[in-house]
mmCIF file of C-alpha atoms and ligand atoms in Angstrom:
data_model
loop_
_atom_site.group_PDB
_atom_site.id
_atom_site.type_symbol
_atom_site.label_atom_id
_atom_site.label_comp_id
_atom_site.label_asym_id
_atom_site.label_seq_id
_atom_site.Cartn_x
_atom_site.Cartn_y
_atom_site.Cartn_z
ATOM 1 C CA UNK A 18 -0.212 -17.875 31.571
ATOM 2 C CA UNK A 19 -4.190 -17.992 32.567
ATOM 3 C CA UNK A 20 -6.877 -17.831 30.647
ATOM 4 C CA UNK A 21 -7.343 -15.079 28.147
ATOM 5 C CA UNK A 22 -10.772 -13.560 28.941
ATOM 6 C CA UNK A 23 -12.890 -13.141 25.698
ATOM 7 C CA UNK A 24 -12.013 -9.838 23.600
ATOM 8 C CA UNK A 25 -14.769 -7.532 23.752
ATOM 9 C CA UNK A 26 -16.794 -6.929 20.393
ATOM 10 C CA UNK A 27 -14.827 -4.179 18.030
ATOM 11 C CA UNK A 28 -17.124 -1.825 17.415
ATOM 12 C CA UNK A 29 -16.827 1.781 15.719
ATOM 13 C CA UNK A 30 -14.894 4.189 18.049
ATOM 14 C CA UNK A 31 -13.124 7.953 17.504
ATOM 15 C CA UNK A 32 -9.201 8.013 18.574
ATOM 16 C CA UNK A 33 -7.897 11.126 19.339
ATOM 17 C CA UNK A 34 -4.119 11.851 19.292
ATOM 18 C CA UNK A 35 -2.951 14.641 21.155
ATOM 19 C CA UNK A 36 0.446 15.835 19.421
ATOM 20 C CA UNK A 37 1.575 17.879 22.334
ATOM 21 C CA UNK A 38 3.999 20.955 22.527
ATOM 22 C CA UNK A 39 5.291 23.517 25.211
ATOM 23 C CA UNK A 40 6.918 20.466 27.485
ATOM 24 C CA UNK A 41 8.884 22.661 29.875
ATOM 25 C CA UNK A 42 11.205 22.303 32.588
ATOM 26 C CA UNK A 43 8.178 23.277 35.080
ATOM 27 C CA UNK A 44 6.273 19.970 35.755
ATOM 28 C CA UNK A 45 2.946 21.852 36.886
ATOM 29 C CA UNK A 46 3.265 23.861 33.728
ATOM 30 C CA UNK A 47 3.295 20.766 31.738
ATOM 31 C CA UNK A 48 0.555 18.728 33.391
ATOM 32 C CA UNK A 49 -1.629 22.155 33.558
ATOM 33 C CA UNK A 50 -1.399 22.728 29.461
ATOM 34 C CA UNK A 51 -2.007 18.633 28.806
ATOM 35 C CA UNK A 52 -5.339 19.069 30.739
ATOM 36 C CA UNK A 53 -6.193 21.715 28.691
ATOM 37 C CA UNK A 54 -4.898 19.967 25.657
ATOM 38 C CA UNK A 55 -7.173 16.591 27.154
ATOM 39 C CA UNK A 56 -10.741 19.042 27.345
ATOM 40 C CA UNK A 57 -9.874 20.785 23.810
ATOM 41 C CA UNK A 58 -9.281 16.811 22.122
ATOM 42 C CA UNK A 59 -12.696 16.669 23.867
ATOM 43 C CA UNK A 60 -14.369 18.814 22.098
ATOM 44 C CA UNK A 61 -14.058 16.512 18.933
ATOM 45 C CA UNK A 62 -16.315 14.206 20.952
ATOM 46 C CA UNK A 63 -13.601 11.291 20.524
ATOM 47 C CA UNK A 64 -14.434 8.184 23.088
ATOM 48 C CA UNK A 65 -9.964 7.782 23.375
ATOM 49 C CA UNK A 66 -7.860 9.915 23.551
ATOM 50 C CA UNK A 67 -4.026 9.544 23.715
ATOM 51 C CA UNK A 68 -0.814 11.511 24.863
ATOM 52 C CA UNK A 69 2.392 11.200 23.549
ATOM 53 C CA UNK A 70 5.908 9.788 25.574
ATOM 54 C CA UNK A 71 7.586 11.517 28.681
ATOM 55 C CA UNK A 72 4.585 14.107 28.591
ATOM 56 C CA UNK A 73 4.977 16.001 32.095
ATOM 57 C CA UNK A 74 9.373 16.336 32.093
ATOM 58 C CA UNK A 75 11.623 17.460 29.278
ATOM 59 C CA UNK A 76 13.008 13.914 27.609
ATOM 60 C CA UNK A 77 16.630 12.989 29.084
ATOM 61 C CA UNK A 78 18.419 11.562 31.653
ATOM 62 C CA UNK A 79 18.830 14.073 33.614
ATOM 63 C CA UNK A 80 15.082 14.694 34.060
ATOM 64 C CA UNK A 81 14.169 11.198 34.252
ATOM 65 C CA UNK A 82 14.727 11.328 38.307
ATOM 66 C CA UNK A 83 13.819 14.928 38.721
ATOM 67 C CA UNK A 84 10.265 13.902 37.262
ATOM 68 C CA UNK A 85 9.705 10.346 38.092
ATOM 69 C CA UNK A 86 6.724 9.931 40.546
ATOM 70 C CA UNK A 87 5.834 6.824 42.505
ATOM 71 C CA UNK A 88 2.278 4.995 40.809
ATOM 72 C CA UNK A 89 2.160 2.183 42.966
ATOM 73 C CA UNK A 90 -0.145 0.226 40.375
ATOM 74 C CA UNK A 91 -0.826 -3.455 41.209
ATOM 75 C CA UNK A 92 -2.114 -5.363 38.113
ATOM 76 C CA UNK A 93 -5.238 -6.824 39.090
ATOM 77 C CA UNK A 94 -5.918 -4.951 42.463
ATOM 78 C CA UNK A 95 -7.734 -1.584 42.593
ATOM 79 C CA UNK A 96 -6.403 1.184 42.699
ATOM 80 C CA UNK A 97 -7.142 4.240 44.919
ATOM 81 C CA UNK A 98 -6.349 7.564 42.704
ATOM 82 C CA UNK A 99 -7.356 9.660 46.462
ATOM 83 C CA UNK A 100 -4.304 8.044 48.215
ATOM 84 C CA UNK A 101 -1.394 7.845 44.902
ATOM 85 C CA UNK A 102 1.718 9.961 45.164
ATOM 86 C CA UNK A 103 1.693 10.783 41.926
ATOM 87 C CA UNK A 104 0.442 14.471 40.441
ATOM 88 C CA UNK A 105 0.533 12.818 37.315
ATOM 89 C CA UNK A 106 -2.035 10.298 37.918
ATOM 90 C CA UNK A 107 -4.220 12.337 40.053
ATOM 91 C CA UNK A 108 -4.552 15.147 36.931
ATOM 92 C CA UNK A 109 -4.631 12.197 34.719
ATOM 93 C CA UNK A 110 -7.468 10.915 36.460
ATOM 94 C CA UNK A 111 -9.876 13.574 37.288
ATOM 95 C CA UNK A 112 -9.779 14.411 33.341
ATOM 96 C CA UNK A 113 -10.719 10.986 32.186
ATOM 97 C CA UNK A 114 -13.465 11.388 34.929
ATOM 98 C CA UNK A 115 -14.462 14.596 33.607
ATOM 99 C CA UNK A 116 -14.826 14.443 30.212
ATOM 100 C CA UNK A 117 -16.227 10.576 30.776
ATOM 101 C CA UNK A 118 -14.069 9.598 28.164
ATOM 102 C CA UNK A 119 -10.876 6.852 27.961
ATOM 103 C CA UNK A 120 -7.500 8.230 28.446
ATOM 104 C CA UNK A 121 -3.650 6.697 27.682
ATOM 105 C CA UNK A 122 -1.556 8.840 29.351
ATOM 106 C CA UNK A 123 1.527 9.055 27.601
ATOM 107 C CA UNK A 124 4.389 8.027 29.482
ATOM 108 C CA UNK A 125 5.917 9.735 32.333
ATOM 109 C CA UNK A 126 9.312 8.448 34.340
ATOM 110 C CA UNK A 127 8.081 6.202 37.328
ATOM 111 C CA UNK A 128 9.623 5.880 40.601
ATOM 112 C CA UNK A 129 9.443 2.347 41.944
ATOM 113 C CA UNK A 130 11.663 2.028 45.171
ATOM 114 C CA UNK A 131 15.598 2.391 43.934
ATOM 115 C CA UNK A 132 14.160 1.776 39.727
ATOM 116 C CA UNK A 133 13.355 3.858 37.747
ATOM 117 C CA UNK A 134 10.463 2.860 33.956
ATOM 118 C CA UNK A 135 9.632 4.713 31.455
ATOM 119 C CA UNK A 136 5.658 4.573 32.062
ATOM 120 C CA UNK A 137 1.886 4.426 30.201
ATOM 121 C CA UNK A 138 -0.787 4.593 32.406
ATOM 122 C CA UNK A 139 -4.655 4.249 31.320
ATOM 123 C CA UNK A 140 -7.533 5.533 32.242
ATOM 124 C CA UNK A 141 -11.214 5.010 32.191
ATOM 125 C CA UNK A 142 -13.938 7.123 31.810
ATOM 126 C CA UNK A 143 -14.915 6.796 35.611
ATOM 127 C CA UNK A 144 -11.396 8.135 36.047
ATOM 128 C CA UNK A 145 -9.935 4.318 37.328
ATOM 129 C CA UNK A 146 -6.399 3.787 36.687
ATOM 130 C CA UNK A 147 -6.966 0.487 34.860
ATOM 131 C CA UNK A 148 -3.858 -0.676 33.344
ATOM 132 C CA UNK A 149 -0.186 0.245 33.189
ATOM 133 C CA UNK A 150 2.614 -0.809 30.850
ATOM 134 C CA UNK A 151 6.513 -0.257 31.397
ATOM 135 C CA UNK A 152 8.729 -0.032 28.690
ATOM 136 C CA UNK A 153 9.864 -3.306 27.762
ATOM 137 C CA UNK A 154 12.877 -2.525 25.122
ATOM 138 C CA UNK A 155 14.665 0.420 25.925
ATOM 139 C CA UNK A 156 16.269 2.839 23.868
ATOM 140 C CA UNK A 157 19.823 2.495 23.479
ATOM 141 C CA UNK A 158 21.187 3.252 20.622
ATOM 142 C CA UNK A 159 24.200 4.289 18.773
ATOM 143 C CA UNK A 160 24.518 5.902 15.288
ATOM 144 C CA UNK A 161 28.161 8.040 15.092
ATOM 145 C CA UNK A 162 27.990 11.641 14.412
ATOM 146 C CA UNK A 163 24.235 11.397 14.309
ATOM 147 C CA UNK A 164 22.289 10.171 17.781
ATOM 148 C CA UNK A 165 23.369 8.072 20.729
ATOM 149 C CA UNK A 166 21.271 7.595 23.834
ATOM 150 C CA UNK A 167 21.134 4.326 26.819
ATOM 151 C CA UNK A 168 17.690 5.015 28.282
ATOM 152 C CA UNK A 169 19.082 1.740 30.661
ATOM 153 C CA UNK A 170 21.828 4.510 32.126
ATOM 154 C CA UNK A 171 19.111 5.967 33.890
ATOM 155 C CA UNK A 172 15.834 3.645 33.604
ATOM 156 C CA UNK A 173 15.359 -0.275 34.378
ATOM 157 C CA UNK A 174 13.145 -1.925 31.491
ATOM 158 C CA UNK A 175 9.245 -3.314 32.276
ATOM 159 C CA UNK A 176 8.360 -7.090 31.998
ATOM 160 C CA UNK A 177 5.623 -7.481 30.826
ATOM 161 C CA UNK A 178 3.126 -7.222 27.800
ATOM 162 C CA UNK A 179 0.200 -5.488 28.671
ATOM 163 C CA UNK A 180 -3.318 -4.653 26.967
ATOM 164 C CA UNK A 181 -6.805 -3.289 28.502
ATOM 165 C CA UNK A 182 -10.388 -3.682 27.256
ATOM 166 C CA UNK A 183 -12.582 -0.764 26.752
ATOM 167 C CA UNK A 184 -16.593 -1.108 25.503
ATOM 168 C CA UNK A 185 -15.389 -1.229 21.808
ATOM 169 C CA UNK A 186 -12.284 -2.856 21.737
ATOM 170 C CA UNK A 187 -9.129 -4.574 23.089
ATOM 171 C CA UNK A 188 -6.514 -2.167 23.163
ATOM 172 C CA UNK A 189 -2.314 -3.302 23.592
ATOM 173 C CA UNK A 190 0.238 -1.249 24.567
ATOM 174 C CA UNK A 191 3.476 -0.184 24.065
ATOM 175 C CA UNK A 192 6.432 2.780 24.048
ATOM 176 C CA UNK A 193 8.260 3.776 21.096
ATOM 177 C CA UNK A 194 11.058 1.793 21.006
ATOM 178 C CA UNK A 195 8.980 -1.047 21.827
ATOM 179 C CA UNK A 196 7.881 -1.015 18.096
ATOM 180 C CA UNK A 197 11.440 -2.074 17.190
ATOM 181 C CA UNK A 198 10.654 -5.750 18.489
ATOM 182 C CA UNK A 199 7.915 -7.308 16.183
ATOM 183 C CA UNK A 200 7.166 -9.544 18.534
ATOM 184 C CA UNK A 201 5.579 -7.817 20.970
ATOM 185 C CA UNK A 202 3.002 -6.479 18.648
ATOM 186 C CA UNK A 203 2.691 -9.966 17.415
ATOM 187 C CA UNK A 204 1.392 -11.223 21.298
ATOM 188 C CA UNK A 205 -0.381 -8.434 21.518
ATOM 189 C CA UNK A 206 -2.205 -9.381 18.239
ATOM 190 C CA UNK A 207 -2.463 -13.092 18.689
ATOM 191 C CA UNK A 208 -4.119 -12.149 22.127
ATOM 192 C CA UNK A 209 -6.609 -10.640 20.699
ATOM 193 C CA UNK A 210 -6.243 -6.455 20.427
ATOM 194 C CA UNK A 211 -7.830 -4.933 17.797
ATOM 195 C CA UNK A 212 -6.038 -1.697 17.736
ATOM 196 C CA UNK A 213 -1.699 -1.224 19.301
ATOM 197 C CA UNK A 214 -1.194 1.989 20.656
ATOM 198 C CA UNK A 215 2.496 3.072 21.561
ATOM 199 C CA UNK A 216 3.210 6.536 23.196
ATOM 200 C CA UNK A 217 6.788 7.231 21.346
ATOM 201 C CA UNK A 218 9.250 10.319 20.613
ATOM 202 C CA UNK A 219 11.131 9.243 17.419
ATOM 203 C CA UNK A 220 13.748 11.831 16.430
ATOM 204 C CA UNK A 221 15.542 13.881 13.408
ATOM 205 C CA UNK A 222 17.706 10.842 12.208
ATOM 206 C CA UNK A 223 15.457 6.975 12.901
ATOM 207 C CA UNK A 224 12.096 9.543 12.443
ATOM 208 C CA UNK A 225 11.772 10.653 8.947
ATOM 209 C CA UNK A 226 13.380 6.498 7.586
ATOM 210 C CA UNK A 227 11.452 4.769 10.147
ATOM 211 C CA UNK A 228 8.439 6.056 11.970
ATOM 212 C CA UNK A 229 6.175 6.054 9.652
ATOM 213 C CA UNK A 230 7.394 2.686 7.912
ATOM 214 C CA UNK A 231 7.858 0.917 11.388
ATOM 215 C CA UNK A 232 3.970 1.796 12.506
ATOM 216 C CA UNK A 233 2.612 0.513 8.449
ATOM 217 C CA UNK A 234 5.065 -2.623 8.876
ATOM 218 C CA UNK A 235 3.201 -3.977 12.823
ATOM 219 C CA UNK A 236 -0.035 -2.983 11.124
ATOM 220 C CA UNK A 237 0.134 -5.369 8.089
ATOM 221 C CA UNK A 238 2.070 -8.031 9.869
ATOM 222 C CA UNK A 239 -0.258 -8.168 12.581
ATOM 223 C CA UNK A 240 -3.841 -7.213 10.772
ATOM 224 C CA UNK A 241 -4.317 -4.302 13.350
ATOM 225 C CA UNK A 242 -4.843 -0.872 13.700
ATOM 226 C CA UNK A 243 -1.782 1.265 14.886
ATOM 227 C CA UNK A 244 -0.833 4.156 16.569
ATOM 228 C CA UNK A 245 1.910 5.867 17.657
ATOM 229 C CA UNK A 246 1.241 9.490 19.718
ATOM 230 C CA UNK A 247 4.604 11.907 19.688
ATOM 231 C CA UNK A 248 5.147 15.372 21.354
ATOM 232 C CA UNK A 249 5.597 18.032 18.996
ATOM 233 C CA UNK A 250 8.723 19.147 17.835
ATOM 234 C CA UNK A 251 10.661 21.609 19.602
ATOM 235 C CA UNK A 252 13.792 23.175 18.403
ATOM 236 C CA UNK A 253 15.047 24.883 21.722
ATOM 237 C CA UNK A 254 14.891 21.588 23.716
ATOM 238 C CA UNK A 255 17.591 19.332 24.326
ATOM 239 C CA UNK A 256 15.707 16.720 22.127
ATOM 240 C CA UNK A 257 13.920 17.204 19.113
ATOM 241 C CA UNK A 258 10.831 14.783 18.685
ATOM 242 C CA UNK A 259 9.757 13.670 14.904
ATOM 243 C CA UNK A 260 6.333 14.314 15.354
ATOM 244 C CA UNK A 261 4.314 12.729 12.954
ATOM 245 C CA UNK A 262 1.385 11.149 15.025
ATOM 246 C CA UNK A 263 -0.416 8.958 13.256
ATOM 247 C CA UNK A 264 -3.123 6.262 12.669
ATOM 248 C CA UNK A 265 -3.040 3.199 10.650
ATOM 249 C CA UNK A 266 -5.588 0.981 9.363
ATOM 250 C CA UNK A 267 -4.718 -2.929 9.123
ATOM 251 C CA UNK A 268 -4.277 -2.531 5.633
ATOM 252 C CA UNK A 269 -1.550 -0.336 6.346
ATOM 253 C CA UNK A 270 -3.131 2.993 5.409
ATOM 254 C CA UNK A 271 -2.640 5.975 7.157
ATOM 255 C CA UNK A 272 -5.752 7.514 7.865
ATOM 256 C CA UNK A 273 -4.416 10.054 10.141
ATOM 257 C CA UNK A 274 -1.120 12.254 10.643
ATOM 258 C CA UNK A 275 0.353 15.391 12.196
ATOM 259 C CA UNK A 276 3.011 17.803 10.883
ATOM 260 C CA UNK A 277 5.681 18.718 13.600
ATOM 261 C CA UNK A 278 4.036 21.087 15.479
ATOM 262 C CA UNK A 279 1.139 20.822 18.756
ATOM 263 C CA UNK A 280 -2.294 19.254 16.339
ATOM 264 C CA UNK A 281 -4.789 17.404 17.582
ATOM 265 C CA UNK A 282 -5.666 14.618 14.975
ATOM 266 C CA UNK A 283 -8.420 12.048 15.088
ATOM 267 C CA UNK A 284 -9.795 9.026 13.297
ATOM 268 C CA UNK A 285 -12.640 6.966 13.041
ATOM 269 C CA UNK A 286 -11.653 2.915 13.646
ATOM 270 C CA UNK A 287 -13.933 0.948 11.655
ATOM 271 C CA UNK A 288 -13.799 -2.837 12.658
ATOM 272 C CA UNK A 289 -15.089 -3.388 9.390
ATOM 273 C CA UNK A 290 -11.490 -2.544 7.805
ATOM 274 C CA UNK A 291 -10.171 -5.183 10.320
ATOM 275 C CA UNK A 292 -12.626 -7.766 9.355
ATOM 276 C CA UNK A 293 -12.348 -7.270 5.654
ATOM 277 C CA UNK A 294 -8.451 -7.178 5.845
ATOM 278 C CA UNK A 295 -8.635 -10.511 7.305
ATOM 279 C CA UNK A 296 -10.604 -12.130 5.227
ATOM 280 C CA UNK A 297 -9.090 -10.889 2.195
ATOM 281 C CA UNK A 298 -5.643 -11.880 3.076
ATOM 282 C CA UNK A 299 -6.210 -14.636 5.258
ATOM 283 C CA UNK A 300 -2.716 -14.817 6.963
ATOM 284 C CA UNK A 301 -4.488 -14.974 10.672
ATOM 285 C CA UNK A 302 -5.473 -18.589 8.979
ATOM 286 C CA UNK A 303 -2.681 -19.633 7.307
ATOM 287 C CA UNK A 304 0.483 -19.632 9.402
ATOM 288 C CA UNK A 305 2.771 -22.737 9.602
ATOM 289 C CA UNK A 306 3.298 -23.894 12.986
ATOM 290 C CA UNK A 307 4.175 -27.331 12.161
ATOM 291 C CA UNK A 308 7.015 -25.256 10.373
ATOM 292 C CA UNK A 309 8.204 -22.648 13.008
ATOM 293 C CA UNK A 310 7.384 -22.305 16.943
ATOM 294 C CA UNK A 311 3.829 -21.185 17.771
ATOM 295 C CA UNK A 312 3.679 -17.722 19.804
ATOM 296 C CA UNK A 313 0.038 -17.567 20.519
ATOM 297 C CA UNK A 314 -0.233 -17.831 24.505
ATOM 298 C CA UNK A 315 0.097 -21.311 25.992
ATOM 299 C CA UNK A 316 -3.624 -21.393 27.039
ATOM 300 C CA UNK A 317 -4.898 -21.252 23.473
ATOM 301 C CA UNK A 318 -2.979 -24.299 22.753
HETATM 302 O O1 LIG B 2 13.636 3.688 17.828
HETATM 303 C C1 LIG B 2 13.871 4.869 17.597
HETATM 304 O O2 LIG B 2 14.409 5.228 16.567
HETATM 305 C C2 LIG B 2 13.517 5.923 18.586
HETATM 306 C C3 LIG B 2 13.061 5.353 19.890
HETATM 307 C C4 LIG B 2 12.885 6.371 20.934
HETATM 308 O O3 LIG B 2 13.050 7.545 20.730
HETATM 309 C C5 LIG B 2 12.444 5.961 22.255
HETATM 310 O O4 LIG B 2 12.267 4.766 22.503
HETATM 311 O O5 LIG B 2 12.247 6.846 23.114
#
């Protein structure tokens, strides 16, 4: 692995969650009413704002390859938003630019020649597309009588662990299921982010036991803020969402969360929590390598 460049200075920032509801079987329908969704979380004058998993298509497999739209993204090389294939991105990208304000957009099912991911793409405020993460663990799970779903029947998992850097902070990524696997956040943390967002759609049976207790867990272990971004429940679709969206401070309070329904919520990050957290329970400075394998990245060693 190179170099890590230096993390940027955490400074104070607004984070906007964008709970969002009406996601219909008409793709334009969906990307029209998160715009408007994007400009009305605008008005709260937030400098990031998130959407929630599988925003533009109804969650399932049989959408997946209806909706999936080729991105094309090339970590590292830029990326021309004019030329993409994908109505997604385009939308996605001429919000961010016109709000001037930093966008995660969800997930949405990419197309990438015969595979098919499960995909967050982020925005800047100039409206780049400046960093993309694939779902890395996906959901396949099995609980009789209750849920079963094999996201891999449909969709090929990412490879990578991925993070960006705005003005005020780093920022790591990942997409609800991802959450499962501590040690992703755990990179993510040791490589510096300040604050772990994860687009995710829990549901009616893992949501109410887990969502709320998997997002407090990654925050404490890791000394981080944490966020996960759902759609809002909807009782006529084919899957029903936990909703839920919510913001946690490293101390693993929850300073911000949504009922079931479409709610903006928002939250102001204050680095100071971080720093206090860690020196108050200095675990960042006290782990035992000589006692188990180190996972910080090999060029910090
Ligand atoms: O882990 C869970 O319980 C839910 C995960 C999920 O819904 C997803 O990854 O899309």
């Amino acid at each position: 692995m190179s170099k890590l460049a230096k993390a940027p200075v955490f400074k104070p920032f607004t984070l906007a969650l964008i709970q969002l509801g009406g996601i219909s079987a008409n793709k334009a329908d969906n990307l029209k009413h998160a715009r408007e969704m994007i400009l009305k979380a605008a008005g709260k004058k937030p400098d990031l704002i998130v959407l929630p998993e599988c925003f533009n298509s109804p969650y399932g497999h049989v959408h997946f390859p209806v909706y999936a739209e080729k991105i094309g993204f090339v970590p590292g090389a830029p990326y021309d938003v004019a030329q993409s294939e994908s109505d997604s991105v385009k939308m996605l990208s001429a919000v961010a630019k016109e709000i001037g304000t930093w966008l995660v957009g969800g997930s949405i099912p990419e197309r990438d020649n015969d595979k098919m991911y499960n995909t967050c793409t982020v925005y800047n405020p100039q409206g780049d597309l400046i960093a993309l993460h694939r779902k890395v663990h996906l959901f396949d799970i099995d609980i009789p009588g209750k849920i079963t779903f094999k996201e891999s029947e449909t969709l090929t998992a990412g490879s990578s662990i991925n993070f960006f850097d705005t003005e005020f902070a780093r920022i790591g990524l990942g997409i609800c299921y991802d959450i499962r696997f501590p040690e992703q956040a755990m990179i993510l943390a040791r490589q510096e982010c300040h604050v772990l967002i994860y687009p995710g759609a829990f549901n009616m049976t893992t949501g109410p036991l887990h969502w709320e207790l998997l997002q407090r867990g990654r925050a404490v272990d890791n000394q981080v803020f944490f966020s996960m971004c759902s759609p809002a429940r909807d009782l006529t679709a084919g899957y029903h969402a936990w909703g839920h969206s919510m913001i946690v401070d490293p101390m693993g309070k929850v300073l911000s969360e949504a009922q079931d329904g479409e709610e903006i919520i928002t939250s102001e990050i204050d680095p100071q929590t971080f720093i206090d957290t860690r020196a108050g329970i200095p675990v960042t400075r006290q782990r035992r390598f000589d006692v188990y394998p180190d996972v910080a990245p090999a060029s910090d060693k």
